Short mmCIF file of C-alpha atoms in Angstrom, two decimals:
data_model
loop_
_atom_site.label_atom_id
_atom_site.label_comp_id
_atom_site.label_asym_id
_atom_site.label_seq_id
_atom_site.Cartn_x
_atom_site.Cartn_y
_atom_site.Cartn_z
CA LEU A 30 -159.48 -69.50 -101.09
CA PRO A 31 -160.50 -66.35 -99.23
CA GLU A 32 -160.86 -64.34 -102.44
CA ALA A 33 -162.99 -66.93 -104.22
CA THR A 34 -165.42 -67.41 -101.37
CA PRO A 35 -165.37 -64.33 -99.17
CA ALA A 36 -166.97 -64.47 -95.73
CA TRP A 37 -170.63 -63.43 -95.76
CA VAL A 38 -171.24 -60.72 -93.21
CA TRP A 39 -174.15 -58.69 -91.85
CA ALA A 40 -174.28 -54.91 -92.22
CA GLU A 41 -177.23 -52.88 -90.97
CA GLU A 42 -176.72 -50.32 -93.73
CA LEU A 43 -174.82 -50.60 -96.98
CA ALA A 44 -173.37 -47.85 -99.12
CA GLY A 45 -172.05 -47.43 -102.67
CA PRO A 46 -168.51 -48.01 -103.98
CA GLY A 47 -165.85 -45.90 -102.26
CA ALA A 48 -167.87 -45.49 -99.05
CA ARG A 49 -166.85 -47.04 -95.74
CA VAL A 50 -169.21 -49.16 -93.67
CA THR A 51 -168.62 -49.63 -89.94
CA LEU A 52 -170.08 -52.85 -88.61
CA ALA A 53 -171.94 -53.20 -85.33
CA GLU A 54 -169.99 -54.60 -82.38
CA GLU A 55 -171.46 -58.07 -82.70
CA ASP A 56 -170.87 -58.20 -86.45
CA SER A 57 -167.31 -56.91 -85.99
CA ARG A 58 -166.63 -59.78 -83.62
CA TYR A 59 -168.12 -62.21 -86.14
CA VAL A 60 -165.69 -60.92 -88.80
CA THR A 61 -162.61 -61.23 -86.63
CA ARG A 62 -163.42 -64.23 -84.43
CA VAL A 63 -165.64 -66.47 -86.55
CA CYS A 64 -164.47 -65.61 -90.06
CA ARG A 65 -160.94 -64.79 -88.83
CA ALA A 66 -160.71 -62.17 -91.57
CA ARG A 67 -157.48 -60.19 -91.93
CA LEU A 68 -156.85 -56.62 -92.94
CA GLY A 69 -157.10 -56.21 -96.70
CA GLU A 70 -159.25 -59.29 -97.12
CA THR A 71 -162.36 -59.18 -99.30
CA LEU A 72 -165.72 -59.66 -97.58
CA ALA A 73 -169.28 -59.95 -98.86
CA LEU A 74 -171.93 -57.99 -96.97
CA THR A 75 -175.69 -58.11 -96.93
CA ASP A 76 -178.30 -55.96 -95.24
CA GLY A 77 -180.90 -58.73 -95.38
CA ARG A 78 -183.11 -56.53 -97.58
CA GLY A 79 -181.62 -57.59 -100.92
CA GLY A 80 -178.50 -55.44 -100.70
CA VAL A 81 -175.24 -57.27 -101.34
CA ALA A 82 -171.85 -55.56 -101.35
CA ARG A 83 -168.23 -56.54 -101.75
CA GLY A 84 -165.53 -54.69 -99.91
CA ARG A 85 -162.14 -54.83 -98.22
CA LEU A 86 -161.51 -54.92 -94.52
CA GLU A 87 -159.65 -51.68 -93.70
CA THR A 88 -159.85 -51.53 -89.91
CA ILE A 89 -160.44 -54.17 -87.28
CA GLN A 90 -160.41 -52.27 -83.96
CA PRO A 91 -162.54 -51.14 -82.24
CA ARG A 92 -165.04 -52.01 -84.99
CA ALA A 93 -164.62 -53.60 -88.40
CA VAL A 94 -164.61 -50.98 -91.17
CA ILE A 95 -165.08 -52.12 -94.74
CA ARG A 96 -164.41 -50.04 -97.82
CA ILE A 97 -167.11 -50.91 -100.34
CA GLU A 98 -166.00 -51.82 -103.86
CA ALA A 99 -169.29 -52.96 -105.40
CA LEU A 100 -172.95 -52.85 -104.42
CA GLU A 101 -175.99 -54.48 -105.94
CA HIS A 102 -179.64 -54.59 -104.99
CA ARG A 103 -181.26 -57.94 -105.57
CA GLU A 104 -184.95 -58.28 -106.23
CA SER A 105 -186.85 -61.05 -104.49
CA GLU A 106 -188.58 -62.82 -107.37
CA ARG A 107 -190.50 -65.25 -105.22
CA GLN A 108 -191.76 -65.04 -101.68
CA GLY A 109 -192.74 -67.80 -99.31
CA VAL A 110 -195.00 -66.80 -96.44
CA LEU A 111 -196.03 -69.21 -93.70
CA LEU A 112 -198.98 -68.71 -91.37
CA CYS A 113 -198.19 -71.03 -88.51
CA GLY A 114 -200.18 -72.17 -85.48
CA ALA A 115 -198.59 -72.52 -82.06
CA ALA A 116 -195.79 -75.05 -81.75
CA GLU A 117 -194.99 -76.74 -78.44
CA GLY A 118 -192.51 -75.14 -76.05
CA ILE A 119 -189.39 -73.90 -77.77
CA ARG A 120 -189.68 -76.32 -80.68
CA PHE A 121 -190.20 -73.48 -83.12
CA ASP A 122 -186.62 -72.24 -82.60
CA TRP A 123 -185.09 -74.70 -84.98
CA ALA A 124 -187.91 -74.29 -87.47
CA VAL A 125 -187.00 -70.62 -87.67
CA GLU A 126 -183.39 -71.55 -88.41
CA LYS A 127 -184.37 -74.06 -91.09
CA LEU A 128 -187.00 -71.82 -92.70
CA ALA A 129 -184.40 -69.06 -92.92
CA GLU A 130 -181.89 -71.43 -94.51
CA LEU A 131 -184.50 -72.50 -97.04
CA GLY A 132 -185.08 -68.85 -97.94
CA VAL A 133 -188.61 -68.39 -96.60
CA THR A 134 -189.60 -64.72 -96.63
CA ARG A 135 -191.94 -64.33 -93.68
CA VAL A 136 -193.57 -66.28 -90.86
CA ARG A 137 -196.80 -65.06 -89.31
CA PRO A 138 -197.56 -66.80 -86.01
CA ILE A 139 -201.34 -67.24 -85.94
CA GLN A 140 -203.69 -67.48 -82.98
CA CYS A 141 -206.18 -70.26 -83.56
CA GLU A 142 -209.34 -71.42 -81.83
CA ARG A 143 -207.71 -74.47 -80.29
CA ALA A 144 -204.30 -73.05 -79.49
CA ARG A 145 -202.68 -69.70 -78.92
CA TRP A 146 -198.99 -68.95 -78.96
CA ASP A 147 -197.64 -69.04 -75.47
CA LYS A 148 -195.57 -66.00 -74.51
CA ALA A 149 -192.70 -68.29 -73.55
CA ALA A 150 -192.71 -69.86 -77.01
CA LEU A 151 -192.47 -66.47 -78.72
CA ARG A 152 -188.82 -65.61 -78.70
CA ALA A 153 -188.54 -62.70 -81.12
CA ASP A 154 -184.96 -61.75 -80.21
CA ARG A 155 -183.70 -65.29 -80.34
CA TRP A 156 -185.52 -65.93 -83.62
CA ARG A 157 -183.99 -62.84 -85.17
CA ARG A 158 -180.51 -64.01 -84.18
CA LEU A 159 -181.17 -67.51 -85.50
CA ALA A 160 -182.60 -66.16 -88.76
CA ARG A 161 -179.63 -63.85 -89.23
CA ALA A 162 -177.09 -66.61 -88.57
CA ALA A 163 -178.93 -68.90 -91.01
CA LEU A 164 -178.98 -66.13 -93.63
CA LEU A 165 -175.21 -65.71 -93.40
CA GLN A 166 -174.68 -69.46 -93.34
CA SER A 167 -176.68 -69.91 -96.53
CA ARG A 168 -175.20 -66.75 -98.09
CA GLY A 169 -178.65 -65.32 -98.67
CA SER A 170 -179.67 -61.69 -99.01
CA PHE A 171 -183.23 -61.62 -97.66
CA LEU A 172 -183.66 -62.04 -93.91
CA LEU A 173 -186.55 -64.19 -92.74
CA GLU A 174 -189.02 -61.95 -90.95
CA VAL A 175 -191.05 -63.36 -88.06
CA GLY A 176 -194.05 -61.26 -87.12
CA ALA A 177 -195.92 -60.86 -83.86
CA PRO A 178 -198.81 -63.27 -83.32
CA GLU A 179 -202.08 -62.22 -84.89
CA GLU A 180 -205.52 -63.70 -85.44
CA LEU A 181 -205.86 -66.08 -88.39
CA ALA A 182 -208.41 -63.79 -90.08
CA ASP A 183 -206.06 -60.81 -89.87
CA ALA A 184 -203.13 -62.78 -91.27
CA LEU A 185 -205.30 -64.03 -94.13
CA ALA A 186 -206.46 -60.50 -94.88
CA ALA A 187 -202.84 -59.28 -94.88
CA GLU A 188 -201.80 -61.95 -97.37
CA ALA A 189 -204.69 -61.58 -99.79
CA ALA A 190 -204.32 -62.71 -103.43
CA PRO A 191 -201.14 -64.81 -103.33
CA ALA A 192 -199.93 -66.58 -106.46
CA LEU A 193 -200.88 -69.78 -104.64
CA GLY A 194 -202.23 -70.46 -101.16
CA VAL A 195 -201.94 -73.92 -99.65
CA LEU A 196 -203.23 -75.40 -96.42
CA ALA A 197 -201.38 -78.35 -94.88
CA ASP A 198 -204.07 -80.95 -94.27
CA PRO A 199 -203.82 -84.75 -94.05
CA GLU A 200 -206.93 -84.91 -96.24
CA GLY A 201 -205.47 -82.64 -98.88
CA ARG A 202 -204.21 -83.36 -102.38
CA PRO A 203 -200.72 -84.81 -102.83
CA THR A 204 -197.83 -82.39 -103.22
CA ALA A 205 -196.25 -84.80 -105.70
CA GLY A 206 -196.78 -83.13 -109.07
CA LEU A 207 -197.77 -79.79 -107.53
CA ALA A 208 -194.84 -77.40 -107.82
CA ALA A 209 -194.75 -74.20 -105.80
CA PRO A 210 -194.93 -71.19 -108.14
CA ASP A 211 -191.52 -69.97 -109.33
CA SER A 212 -192.56 -66.33 -108.94
CA GLY A 213 -194.84 -64.26 -106.75
CA THR A 214 -195.98 -65.06 -103.24
CA THR A 215 -196.85 -68.55 -102.09
CA VAL A 216 -198.70 -68.63 -98.79
CA GLY A 217 -198.77 -71.76 -96.66
CA ILE A 218 -200.83 -72.45 -93.56
CA VAL A 219 -199.87 -74.98 -90.90
CA GLY A 220 -202.21 -75.46 -87.97
CA PRO A 221 -201.24 -75.81 -84.31
CA ALA A 222 -200.65 -79.24 -82.73
CA GLU A 223 -204.32 -79.28 -81.68
CA GLY A 224 -205.39 -78.77 -85.30
CA LEU A 225 -207.58 -76.20 -87.01
CA THR A 226 -211.34 -76.32 -86.49
CA ASP A 227 -213.68 -77.08 -89.38
CA SER A 228 -214.82 -73.46 -89.45
CA GLU A 229 -211.22 -72.23 -89.59
CA LYS A 230 -210.51 -74.64 -92.45
CA ALA A 231 -213.67 -73.50 -94.24
CA SER A 232 -212.63 -69.85 -93.93
CA ILE A 233 -209.23 -70.70 -95.44
CA VAL A 234 -210.61 -72.77 -98.31
CA ALA A 235 -213.16 -70.02 -99.04
CA ARG A 236 -210.20 -67.77 -99.81
CA GLY A 237 -209.05 -70.13 -102.54
CA PHE A 238 -206.43 -72.05 -100.57
CA VAL A 239 -205.73 -75.57 -101.78
CA ALA A 240 -205.49 -78.31 -99.14
CA ILE A 241 -202.28 -80.30 -99.61
CA THR A 242 -200.83 -83.24 -97.73
CA LEU A 243 -197.09 -83.01 -97.06
CA SER A 244 -196.46 -86.53 -95.82
CA GLY A 245 -198.19 -89.86 -95.32
CA SER A 246 -197.42 -89.62 -91.60
CA ARG A 247 -198.67 -87.33 -88.86
CA LEU A 248 -196.32 -84.38 -88.43
CA ARG A 249 -195.67 -82.04 -85.54
CA THR A 250 -196.39 -78.39 -86.25
CA GLU A 251 -192.73 -77.44 -86.65
CA THR A 252 -192.04 -80.47 -88.85
CA ALA A 253 -194.97 -79.60 -91.10
CA ALA A 254 -193.69 -76.01 -91.25
CA MET A 255 -190.32 -77.30 -92.35
CA ALA A 256 -191.79 -79.76 -94.88
CA TRP A 257 -193.86 -76.93 -96.35
CA ALA A 258 -190.72 -74.77 -96.59
CA ALA A 259 -188.84 -77.58 -98.34
CA TRP A 260 -191.71 -77.98 -100.80
CA TRP A 261 -191.76 -74.23 -101.41
CA ALA A 262 -187.97 -74.07 -101.81
CA GLY A 263 -188.09 -76.94 -104.33
CA GLY A 264 -190.44 -74.85 -106.49
CA GLY A 265 -187.73 -72.24 -106.91
CA THR A 266 -185.08 -74.64 -108.11
CA SER A 267 -186.18 -74.61 -111.74
CA GLN A 268 -185.62 -70.86 -111.77
CA SER A 269 -182.21 -71.03 -110.06
CA ARG A 270 -181.22 -73.76 -112.44
CA SER A 271 -182.17 -71.85 -115.57
CA LYS A 272 -180.29 -68.83 -114.23
CA ALA A 273 -177.21 -70.94 -113.56
CA GLU A 274 -177.45 -72.31 -117.08
CA SER A 275 -177.72 -68.92 -118.68
CA ALA A 276 -174.85 -67.67 -116.54
CA THR A 277 -172.53 -70.38 -117.81
CA SER A 278 -173.68 -70.46 -121.43
CA LEU B 17 -211.85 -89.55 -76.80
CA PRO B 18 -209.54 -92.22 -75.44
CA GLU B 19 -211.27 -94.99 -77.40
CA ALA B 20 -211.24 -93.15 -80.73
CA THR B 21 -207.57 -92.18 -80.54
CA PRO B 22 -205.81 -94.67 -78.29
CA ALA B 23 -202.31 -93.88 -77.07
CA TRP B 24 -199.60 -95.22 -79.38
CA VAL B 25 -197.12 -97.29 -77.41
CA TRP B 26 -193.88 -99.18 -78.02
CA ALA B 27 -193.69 -102.96 -77.46
CA GLU B 28 -190.49 -104.88 -78.15
CA GLU B 29 -192.51 -107.97 -79.07
CA LEU B 30 -196.15 -108.30 -80.08
CA ALA B 31 -198.39 -111.35 -79.87
CA GLY B 32 -201.73 -112.48 -81.28
CA PRO B 33 -205.22 -111.89 -79.87
CA GLY B 34 -205.71 -113.25 -76.36
CA ALA B 35 -202.01 -113.07 -75.48
CA ARG B 36 -200.62 -110.70 -72.86
CA VAL B 37 -197.73 -108.38 -73.58
CA THR B 38 -195.63 -106.98 -70.73
CA LEU B 39 -193.99 -103.68 -71.59
CA ALA B 40 -190.42 -102.75 -70.71
CA GLU B 41 -189.93 -100.50 -67.70
CA GLU B 42 -189.43 -97.34 -69.75
CA ASP B 43 -192.47 -98.07 -71.93
CA SER B 44 -194.57 -98.87 -68.86
CA ARG B 45 -193.70 -95.46 -67.44
CA TYR B 46 -194.64 -93.86 -70.75
CA VAL B 47 -198.06 -95.51 -70.60
CA THR B 48 -198.81 -94.40 -67.07
CA ARG B 49 -197.03 -91.04 -66.82
CA VAL B 50 -197.11 -89.60 -70.33
CA CYS B 51 -200.29 -91.18 -71.74
CA ARG B 52 -201.88 -91.33 -68.26
CA ALA B 53 -203.68 -94.48 -69.35
CA ARG B 54 -206.05 -96.18 -66.89
CA LEU B 55 -206.84 -99.82 -66.32
CA GLY B 56 -209.21 -101.14 -68.95
CA GLU B 57 -208.27 -98.47 -71.46
CA THR B 58 -207.53 -99.38 -75.06
CA LEU B 59 -203.99 -98.84 -76.33
CA ALA B 60 -202.37 -99.21 -79.73
CA LEU B 61 -198.96 -100.89 -79.81
CA THR B 62 -196.25 -101.12 -82.41
CA ASP B 63 -193.00 -103.04 -82.55
CA GLY B 64 -191.51 -100.65 -85.12
CA ARG B 65 -191.23 -103.51 -87.61
CA GLY B 66 -194.71 -103.15 -89.11
CA GLY B 67 -196.57 -104.88 -86.30
CA VAL B 68 -199.54 -102.95 -84.91
CA ALA B 69 -201.80 -104.29 -82.18
CA ARG B 70 -204.76 -103.10 -80.18
CA GLY B 71 -205.24 -104.19 -76.62
CA ARG B 72 -206.50 -103.33 -73.15
CA LEU B 73 -204.41 -102.28 -70.21
CA GLU B 74 -204.85 -105.02 -67.59
CA THR B 75 -202.07 -104.31 -65.11
CA ILE B 76 -200.09 -101.17 -64.33
CA GLN B 77 -197.63 -102.21 -61.60
CA PRO B 78 -194.80 -103.08 -61.65
CA ARG B 79 -195.00 -103.15 -65.44
CA ALA B 80 -197.82 -102.40 -67.85
CA VAL B 81 -199.48 -105.59 -69.12
CA ILE B 82 -201.72 -105.37 -72.16
CA ARG B 83 -204.11 -108.07 -73.31
CA ILE B 84 -204.02 -108.09 -77.10
CA GLU B 85 -207.34 -107.95 -78.96
CA ALA B 86 -206.16 -107.52 -82.55
CA LEU B 87 -202.85 -107.75 -84.39
CA GLU B 88 -201.88 -106.83 -87.92
CA HIS B 89 -198.62 -106.85 -89.81
CA ARG B 90 -198.20 -103.91 -92.13
CA GLU B 91 -196.04 -104.06 -95.22
CA SER B 92 -193.77 -101.17 -96.01
CA GLU B 93 -194.67 -100.32 -99.59
CA ARG B 94 -192.06 -97.63 -100.03
CA GLN B 95 -188.70 -97.11 -98.40
CA GLY B 96 -186.65 -93.98 -98.12
CA VAL B 97 -182.94 -94.48 -97.47
CA LEU B 98 -180.54 -91.60 -96.88
CA LEU B 99 -176.77 -91.81 -97.22
CA CYS B 100 -175.59 -88.80 -95.26
CA GLY B 101 -172.18 -87.19 -94.84
CA ALA B 102 -171.00 -85.87 -91.49
CA ALA B 103 -173.04 -83.08 -89.93
CA GLU B 104 -171.48 -80.58 -87.53
CA GLY B 105 -171.49 -81.31 -83.81
CA ILE B 106 -174.78 -82.62 -82.52
CA ARG B 107 -176.81 -81.02 -85.29
CA PHE B 108 -177.86 -84.39 -86.65
CA ASP B 109 -179.92 -85.11 -83.52
CA TRP B 110 -182.91 -83.15 -84.67
CA ALA B 111 -182.56 -84.41 -88.24
CA VAL B 112 -182.99 -87.93 -86.86
CA GLU B 113 -186.19 -86.84 -85.11
CA LYS B 114 -187.58 -85.16 -88.21
CA LEU B 115 -186.58 -87.96 -90.59
CA ALA B 116 -188.33 -90.42 -88.28
CA GLU B 117 -191.47 -88.27 -88.21
CA LEU B 118 -191.44 -88.09 -92.00
CA GLY B 119 -191.31 -91.89 -92.16
CA VAL B 120 -187.78 -92.36 -93.56
CA THR B 121 -186.73 -96.00 -93.39
CA ARG B 122 -182.98 -95.91 -92.89
CA VAL B 123 -180.05 -93.51 -92.55
CA ARG B 124 -176.54 -94.64 -93.43
CA PRO B 125 -173.89 -92.23 -92.11
CA ILE B 126 -171.18 -92.16 -94.78
CA GLN B 127 -167.48 -91.46 -94.42
CA CYS B 128 -166.37 -89.15 -97.21
CA GLU B 129 -163.02 -87.92 -98.49
CA ARG B 130 -163.42 -84.44 -97.05
CA ALA B 131 -165.19 -85.29 -93.81
CA ARG B 132 -165.62 -88.24 -91.49
CA TRP B 133 -168.23 -88.63 -88.79
CA ASP B 134 -166.78 -87.57 -85.50
CA LYS B 135 -167.30 -90.06 -82.70
CA ALA B 136 -168.93 -87.36 -80.59
CA ALA B 137 -171.47 -86.67 -83.34
CA LEU B 138 -172.48 -90.33 -83.52
CA ARG B 139 -175.00 -90.81 -80.80
CA ALA B 140 -176.59 -94.17 -81.56
CA ASP B 141 -178.43 -94.52 -78.25
CA ARG B 142 -179.76 -91.01 -78.31
CA TRP B 143 -180.78 -91.34 -81.96
CA ARG B 144 -182.66 -94.55 -81.22
CA ARG B 145 -184.58 -92.84 -78.42
CA LEU B 146 -185.36 -89.84 -80.62
CA ALA B 147 -186.46 -92.06 -83.51
CA ARG B 148 -188.69 -94.12 -81.24
CA ALA B 149 -190.32 -91.05 -79.68
CA ALA B 150 -190.91 -89.60 -83.16
CA LEU B 151 -192.42 -92.89 -84.34
CA LEU B 152 -194.92 -92.89 -81.47
CA GLN B 153 -195.62 -89.20 -81.97
CA SER B 154 -196.44 -89.71 -85.64
CA ARG B 155 -198.28 -93.00 -84.94
CA GLY B 156 -196.05 -94.86 -87.37
CA SER B 157 -195.20 -98.54 -87.44
CA PHE B 158 -191.70 -98.63 -88.95
CA LEU B 159 -188.86 -97.38 -86.79
CA LEU B 160 -186.17 -95.29 -88.50
CA GLU B 161 -182.95 -97.27 -88.44
CA VAL B 162 -179.64 -95.42 -88.21
CA GLY B 163 -176.63 -97.51 -89.14
CA ALA B 164 -173.02 -97.29 -88.10
CA PRO B 165 -170.79 -95.14 -90.31
CA GLU B 166 -169.42 -96.84 -93.38
CA GLU B 167 -167.48 -95.86 -96.47
CA LEU B 168 -169.51 -94.29 -99.30
CA ALA B 169 -168.63 -97.16 -101.66
CA ASP B 170 -169.87 -99.76 -99.18
CA ALA B 171 -173.14 -97.92 -98.59
CA LEU B 172 -173.67 -97.60 -102.35
CA ALA B 173 -173.02 -101.30 -102.82
CA ALA B 174 -175.48 -102.12 -100.03
CA GLU B 175 -178.22 -100.05 -101.65
CA ALA B 176 -177.79 -101.26 -105.22
CA ALA B 177 -180.66 -101.00 -107.72
CA PRO B 178 -183.08 -98.64 -105.94
CA ALA B 179 -186.30 -97.55 -107.67
CA LEU B 180 -184.66 -94.12 -107.84
CA GLY B 181 -181.38 -92.76 -106.56
CA VAL B 182 -180.87 -89.03 -106.14
CA LEU B 183 -177.86 -86.95 -105.19
CA ALA B 184 -178.42 -83.56 -103.55
CA ASP B 185 -176.32 -81.16 -105.61
CA PRO B 186 -176.71 -77.42 -106.19
CA GLU B 187 -176.01 -78.08 -109.87
CA GLY B 188 -178.67 -80.78 -110.13
CA ARG B 189 -182.06 -80.77 -111.82
CA PRO B 190 -185.02 -79.14 -110.08
CA THR B 191 -187.12 -81.29 -107.76
CA ALA B 192 -190.20 -79.39 -108.94
CA GLY B 193 -191.98 -81.87 -111.22
CA LEU B 194 -189.88 -84.83 -110.04
CA ALA B 195 -191.96 -86.93 -107.65
CA ALA B 196 -190.30 -89.53 -105.45
CA PRO B 197 -191.50 -93.02 -106.46
CA ASP B 198 -194.63 -94.15 -104.65
CA SER B 199 -193.28 -97.66 -104.23
CA GLY B 200 -189.92 -99.37 -103.80
CA THR B 201 -186.76 -97.88 -102.39
CA THR B 202 -185.68 -94.31 -103.02
CA VAL B 203 -182.09 -93.64 -102.06
CA GLY B 204 -180.88 -90.10 -101.41
CA ILE B 205 -177.33 -88.90 -100.87
CA VAL B 206 -176.42 -85.73 -98.99
CA GLY B 207 -172.77 -84.79 -98.71
CA PRO B 208 -170.97 -83.49 -95.63
CA ALA B 209 -170.64 -79.73 -94.97
CA GLU B 210 -167.29 -79.81 -96.78
CA GLY B 211 -168.97 -81.27 -99.88
CA LEU B 212 -168.33 -84.36 -101.95
CA THR B 213 -165.29 -84.48 -104.21
CA ASP B 214 -165.68 -84.66 -107.98
CA SER B 215 -164.56 -88.28 -107.95
CA GLU B 216 -167.12 -89.16 -105.27
CA LYS B 217 -169.83 -87.44 -107.30
CA ALA B 218 -168.69 -89.28 -110.44
CA SER B 219 -168.87 -92.64 -108.65
CA ILE B 220 -172.42 -91.84 -107.53
CA VAL B 221 -173.62 -90.66 -110.93
CA ALA B 222 -172.02 -93.74 -112.54
CA ARG B 223 -174.46 -95.80 -110.48
CA GLY B 224 -177.40 -94.07 -112.12
CA PHE B 225 -178.10 -91.50 -109.42
CA VAL B 226 -179.79 -88.30 -110.62
CA ALA B 227 -178.40 -85.01 -109.30
CA ILE B 228 -181.22 -82.89 -107.88
CA THR B 229 -181.26 -79.45 -106.28
CA LEU B 230 -183.44 -79.16 -103.20
CA SER B 231 -183.41 -75.40 -102.75
CA GLY B 232 -182.15 -72.24 -104.38
CA SER B 233 -180.10 -71.52 -101.26
CA ARG B 234 -177.09 -73.19 -99.71
CA LEU B 235 -178.18 -75.70 -97.09
CA ARG B 236 -176.43 -77.21 -94.11
CA THR B 237 -176.05 -80.99 -94.21
CA GLU B 238 -178.85 -81.65 -91.74
CA THR B 239 -181.15 -79.17 -93.48
CA ALA B 240 -180.53 -80.83 -96.85
CA ALA B 241 -181.20 -84.22 -95.20
CA MET B 242 -184.50 -82.90 -93.95
CA ALA B 243 -185.43 -81.27 -97.27
CA TRP B 244 -184.68 -84.55 -99.03
CA ALA B 245 -186.90 -86.40 -96.52
CA ALA B 246 -189.73 -83.91 -97.07
CA TRP B 247 -189.40 -84.40 -100.84
CA TRP B 248 -189.42 -88.16 -100.41
CA ALA B 249 -192.40 -88.06 -98.02
CA GLY B 250 -194.33 -85.90 -100.49
CA GLY B 251 -193.94 -88.64 -103.10
CA GLY B 252 -195.91 -91.01 -100.90
CA THR B 253 -198.86 -88.71 -100.45
CA SER B 254 -200.58 -89.73 -103.69
CA GLN B 255 -200.60 -93.31 -102.44
CA SER B 256 -201.87 -92.40 -98.95
CA ARG B 257 -204.52 -90.28 -100.55
CA SER B 258 -205.77 -92.97 -102.89
CA LYS B 259 -205.84 -95.41 -99.97
CA ALA B 260 -207.83 -92.95 -97.88
CA GLU B 261 -210.23 -92.52 -100.78
CA SER B 262 -210.77 -96.22 -101.28
CA ALA B 263 -211.21 -96.67 -97.54
CA THR B 264 -214.04 -94.16 -97.43
CA SER B 265 -215.69 -94.98 -100.76
#
């Protein structure tokens, strides 16, 4: 059913109906080798910034060229932002993939008193590739952004006044019965494996963050990041559901 | 603080106070090389079946021998059981690790109409090692059990009458506001990448399962498995919290 479920493809820049978009080399290969799209086939394109287009594949070589038939700009109605302490080794790789699949907006790696991100663990290029692949896989339109490491205080200042701020803490309140807001920005904080210090926790709580506990068991940093993302994603389901209902009624 | 937070170690069999437990070769190595435990040091041991002991390291070579000082048998007050369709390639490996960290009780790989578990993707030995490492990491006392693949109908029959059964389904009800039960068995079902057929879904719903949507975006099988586990784990936090409160009050 190629027409019913067109391949979901990355385009750096989109354009309006009638225009032609030439894909980058890597994305052209993805169209021909992974999606095995044929000339004349319909494709869906996203720029990862809310732009989604539909078009037909006109040329394959040397690059894929798609003639745009429809273009829409989606608004992001809810944002999930995670401030995350250093994970061990390359363990954060798969968290990036999973956070992107779950639709998280932004990750800010934070430098904490007890642990700093190791240069080897910061793999910006790899993370961007993983996030992009996950975006296409989940047919999303907003690319997960992973920032450069920054101090906790700076990250907190940059994410001032969220709709809700939560701190993952084994002593926190249960997440059962606490839904993530279905609009606006929800900010989560997950400490490094070594934990946050009392003064770091105090500075977070002083900004109105609520301490929540994600699980009865002790979680690794990347597992807590993922559990937070799942909790956040669950908060958006009531909205998706009501949209789906209104679309079919 | 070796005494305050003793290393958490695997023992195939535990025994009562005064008895000596000799660890297996692999677990002995873990004690000396990973935990770097010294003679006379206190260790915590679990058999992964609810048994937790405290003891002192008496001998290191050729195997670690621990003299038990205290033994308790924990009851599992809530169980999380996942029936999971085939994941792609070896992608289920990390789901096993994360499900174990989140405290899930059992995974039943299910054979579905549109997808069957590939032999290569079934890595029982590796999964057991991953689950055990995750158990020790999270200082848990119940080892995640991963069964052999079975037909959906057989798995459903084996998990009859759960406290709550849920089916991950993009058309389901939101998880926001639906807490996983804080006692008894919660059964979740996640379909394979190819999806469940309508008749499979009907057979599941006929057994009283509630369709729930875990995220507004399309998730891979292993990501949905993990999001389900995070939702389930969140349902136990109110219980952990009230226990922690009564312990300190």
